[in-house]
Amino acid sequence: MHLIVGLGNPEKKYETTFHNMGFLAVGEAADKLGVKFKKKECEASVAEANIGGEKVILARPVTYMNASGRAVKQLLAKYKATPAELLVIYDDFDLPKGKLRIRAFGSAGTHNGMRSIIGEIGTSAFPRIRIGIRDDEVDIPIINYVLAQIRKEDYPLFADACSAAADAAIAFARGEDIERVMSAFNRN
């Protein structure tokens, strides 16, 4: 059993914002696995896949970013999954745009969605994939930046990053050790 959660904001107006990198990446993973987000449960939109006989749940919380932890906690309980079986994909302003960083555990950093998850499930010991969004040429407050629309010229860069994040998530769901996934997919 694996639970892959992509963080974002549920409204259409946020669909192509930096803060929705997690939604975009988990959507890419669903496409690659040939599944659709058909169910709503545990305050999340959910797609179910099967990899090598193992259930894989892909989820996008329908709460806003700052309350993502509620959905994650409910999903872990419903599917009787452990934090080690959880993988969270999200945007990270602390990384340059397009950079992928996978970790087996860690702090929330500046990310309120991750802060919510850690607070709700009581541990930071779960794998995560961070997709860098910082653009050093843009000088606006973080809150305005993360909710800004991705510039058209940056679409290919972020599409590539989300595709790589999806591949890494699928490798993790196939049972690859997180250290191997980190080695294969972390990039500058």
mmCIF file with all atom_site columns, C-alpha atoms in Angstrom, residues 38-101:
data_model
loop_
_atom_site.group_PDB
_atom_site.id
_atom_site.type_symbol
_atom_site.label_atom_id
_atom_site.label_alt_id
_atom_site.label_comp_id
_atom_site.label_asym_id
_atom_site.label_entity_id
_atom_site.label_seq_id
_atom_site.pdbx_PDB_ins_code
_atom_site.Cartn_x
_atom_site.Cartn_y
_atom_site.Cartn_z
_atom_site.occupancy
_atom_site.B_iso_or_equiv
_atom_site.pdbx_formal_charge
_atom_site.auth_seq_id
_atom_site.auth_comp_id
_atom_site.auth_asym_id
_atom_site.auth_atom_id
_atom_site.pdbx_PDB_model_num
ATOM 1  C CA . LYS A 1 38  ? -13.110 9.732  -9.730  1.00 0.00 ? 38  LYS A CA 1
ATOM 2  C CA . LYS A 1 39  ? -13.781 9.523  -5.991  1.00 0.00 ? 39  LYS A CA 1
ATOM 3  C CA . LYS A 1 40  ? -14.109 12.156 -3.282  1.00 0.00 ? 40  LYS A CA 1
ATOM 4  C CA . GLU A 1 41  ? -13.260 10.857 0.180   1.00 0.00 ? 41  GLU A CA 1
ATOM 5  C CA . CYS A 1 42  ? -11.458 12.016 3.286   1.00 0.00 ? 42  CYS A CA 1
ATOM 6  C CA . GLU A 1 43  ? -11.546 15.634 2.069   1.00 0.00 ? 43  GLU A CA 1
ATOM 7  C CA . ALA A 1 44  ? -9.637  14.619 -1.067  1.00 0.00 ? 44  ALA A CA 1
ATOM 8  C CA . SER A 1 45  ? -10.100 13.790 -4.708  1.00 0.00 ? 45  SER A CA 1
ATOM 9  C CA . VAL A 1 46  ? -8.780  10.246 -5.107  1.00 0.00 ? 46  VAL A CA 1
ATOM 10 C CA . ALA A 1 47  ? -7.589  7.921  -7.875  1.00 0.00 ? 47  ALA A CA 1
ATOM 11 C CA . GLU A 1 48  ? -6.766  4.287  -7.225  1.00 0.00 ? 48  GLU A CA 1
ATOM 12 C CA . ALA A 1 49  ? -4.093  2.312  -9.061  1.00 0.00 ? 49  ALA A CA 1
ATOM 13 C CA . ASN A 1 50  ? -2.539  -1.097 -8.727  1.00 0.00 ? 50  ASN A CA 1
ATOM 14 C CA . ILE A 1 51  ? 1.200   -1.590 -9.142  1.00 0.00 ? 51  ILE A CA 1
ATOM 15 C CA . GLY A 1 52  ? 2.510   -5.136 -8.923  1.00 0.00 ? 52  GLY A CA 1
ATOM 16 C CA . GLY A 1 53  ? -0.518  -6.258 -6.943  1.00 0.00 ? 53  GLY A CA 1
ATOM 17 C CA . GLU A 1 54  ? -0.199  -3.397 -4.443  1.00 0.00 ? 54  GLU A CA 1
ATOM 18 C CA . LYS A 1 55  ? -2.841  -0.702 -3.984  1.00 0.00 ? 55  LYS A CA 1
ATOM 19 C CA . VAL A 1 56  ? -1.662  2.846  -4.701  1.00 0.00 ? 56  VAL A CA 1
ATOM 20 C CA . ILE A 1 57  ? -3.872  5.771  -3.723  1.00 0.00 ? 57  ILE A CA 1
ATOM 21 C CA . LEU A 1 58  ? -3.228  9.100  -5.451  1.00 0.00 ? 58  LEU A CA 1
ATOM 22 C CA . ALA A 1 59  ? -4.835  12.054 -3.717  1.00 0.00 ? 59  ALA A CA 1
ATOM 23 C CA . ARG A 1 60  ? -5.366  15.791 -4.024  1.00 0.00 ? 60  ARG A CA 1
ATOM 24 C CA . PRO A 1 61  ? -6.756  17.342 -0.821  1.00 0.00 ? 61  PRO A CA 1
ATOM 25 C CA . VAL A 1 62  ? -9.808  19.515 -1.483  1.00 0.00 ? 62  VAL A CA 1
ATOM 26 C CA . THR A 1 63  ? -9.051  21.558 1.598   1.00 0.00 ? 63  THR A CA 1
ATOM 27 C CA . TYR A 1 64  ? -6.985  24.639 1.044   1.00 0.00 ? 64  TYR A CA 1
ATOM 28 C CA . MET A 1 65  ? -3.228  24.243 1.316   1.00 0.00 ? 65  MET A CA 1
ATOM 29 C CA . ASN A 1 66  ? -3.023  25.296 4.966   1.00 0.00 ? 66  ASN A CA 1
ATOM 30 C CA . ALA A 1 67  ? -5.422  22.491 6.005   1.00 0.00 ? 67  ALA A CA 1
ATOM 31 C CA . SER A 1 68  ? -3.898  19.681 3.883   1.00 0.00 ? 68  SER A CA 1
ATOM 32 C CA . GLY A 1 69  ? -3.047  17.721 7.014   1.00 0.00 ? 69  GLY A CA 1
ATOM 33 C CA . ARG A 1 70  ? -6.705  16.946 7.735   1.00 0.00 ? 70  ARG A CA 1
ATOM 34 C CA . ALA A 1 71  ? -7.071  15.058 4.458   1.00 0.00 ? 71  ALA A CA 1
ATOM 35 C CA . VAL A 1 72  ? -3.749  13.254 4.849   1.00 0.00 ? 72  VAL A CA 1
ATOM 36 C CA . LYS A 1 73  ? -4.584  12.133 8.389   1.00 0.00 ? 73  LYS A CA 1
ATOM 37 C CA . GLN A 1 74  ? -7.994  10.819 7.251   1.00 0.00 ? 74  GLN A CA 1
ATOM 38 C CA . LEU A 1 75  ? -6.505  9.006  4.251   1.00 0.00 ? 75  LEU A CA 1
ATOM 39 C CA . LEU A 1 76  ? -3.810  7.338  6.366   1.00 0.00 ? 76  LEU A CA 1
ATOM 40 C CA . ALA A 1 77  ? -6.506  6.116  8.768   1.00 0.00 ? 77  ALA A CA 1
ATOM 41 C CA . LYS A 1 78  ? -8.915  4.949  6.051   1.00 0.00 ? 78  LYS A CA 1
ATOM 42 C CA . TYR A 1 79  ? -6.276  2.956  4.172   1.00 0.00 ? 79  TYR A CA 1
ATOM 43 C CA . LYS A 1 80  ? -4.426  1.852  7.316   1.00 0.00 ? 80  LYS A CA 1
ATOM 44 C CA . ALA A 1 81  ? -1.207  3.261  5.852   1.00 0.00 ? 81  ALA A CA 1
ATOM 45 C CA . THR A 1 82  ? 1.864   4.270  7.828   1.00 0.00 ? 82  THR A CA 1
ATOM 46 C CA . PRO A 1 83  ? 3.819   7.506  7.359   1.00 0.00 ? 83  PRO A CA 1
ATOM 47 C CA . ALA A 1 84  ? 6.558   5.410  5.676   1.00 0.00 ? 84  ALA A CA 1
ATOM 48 C CA . GLU A 1 85  ? 3.990   4.486  2.977   1.00 0.00 ? 85  GLU A CA 1
ATOM 49 C CA . LEU A 1 86  ? 3.078   8.150  2.444   1.00 0.00 ? 86  LEU A CA 1
ATOM 50 C CA . LEU A 1 87  ? 4.745   10.339 -0.195  1.00 0.00 ? 87  LEU A CA 1
ATOM 51 C CA . VAL A 1 88  ? 3.889   14.038 -0.418  1.00 0.00 ? 88  VAL A CA 1
ATOM 52 C CA . ILE A 1 89  ? 4.647   16.152 -3.509  1.00 0.00 ? 89  ILE A CA 1
ATOM 53 C CA . TYR A 1 90  ? 4.657   19.934 -3.185  1.00 0.00 ? 90  TYR A CA 1
ATOM 54 C CA . ASP A 1 91  ? 6.126   23.224 -4.365  1.00 0.00 ? 91  ASP A CA 1
ATOM 55 C CA . ASP A 1 92  ? 9.114   24.688 -2.571  1.00 0.00 ? 92  ASP A CA 1
ATOM 56 C CA . PHE A 1 93  ? 10.070  28.353 -2.730  1.00 0.00 ? 93  PHE A CA 1
ATOM 57 C CA . ASP A 1 94  ? 13.413  27.543 -1.102  1.00 0.00 ? 94  ASP A CA 1
ATOM 58 C CA . LEU A 1 95  ? 14.553  25.695 -4.249  1.00 0.00 ? 95  LEU A CA 1
ATOM 59 C CA . PRO A 1 96  ? 15.283  27.262 -7.662  1.00 0.00 ? 96  PRO A CA 1
ATOM 60 C CA . LYS A 1 97  ? 12.554  26.726 -10.251 1.00 0.00 ? 97  LYS A CA 1
ATOM 61 C CA . GLY A 1 98  ? 12.551  23.287 -11.826 1.00 0.00 ? 98  GLY A CA 1
ATOM 62 C CA . LYS A 1 99  ? 14.873  21.712 -9.244  1.00 0.00 ? 99  LYS A CA 1
ATOM 63 C CA . LEU A 1 100 ? 13.669  18.427 -7.741  1.00 0.00 ? 100 LEU A CA 1
ATOM 64 C CA . ARG A 1 101 ? 14.621  17.420 -4.223  1.00 0.00 ? 101 ARG A CA 1
#
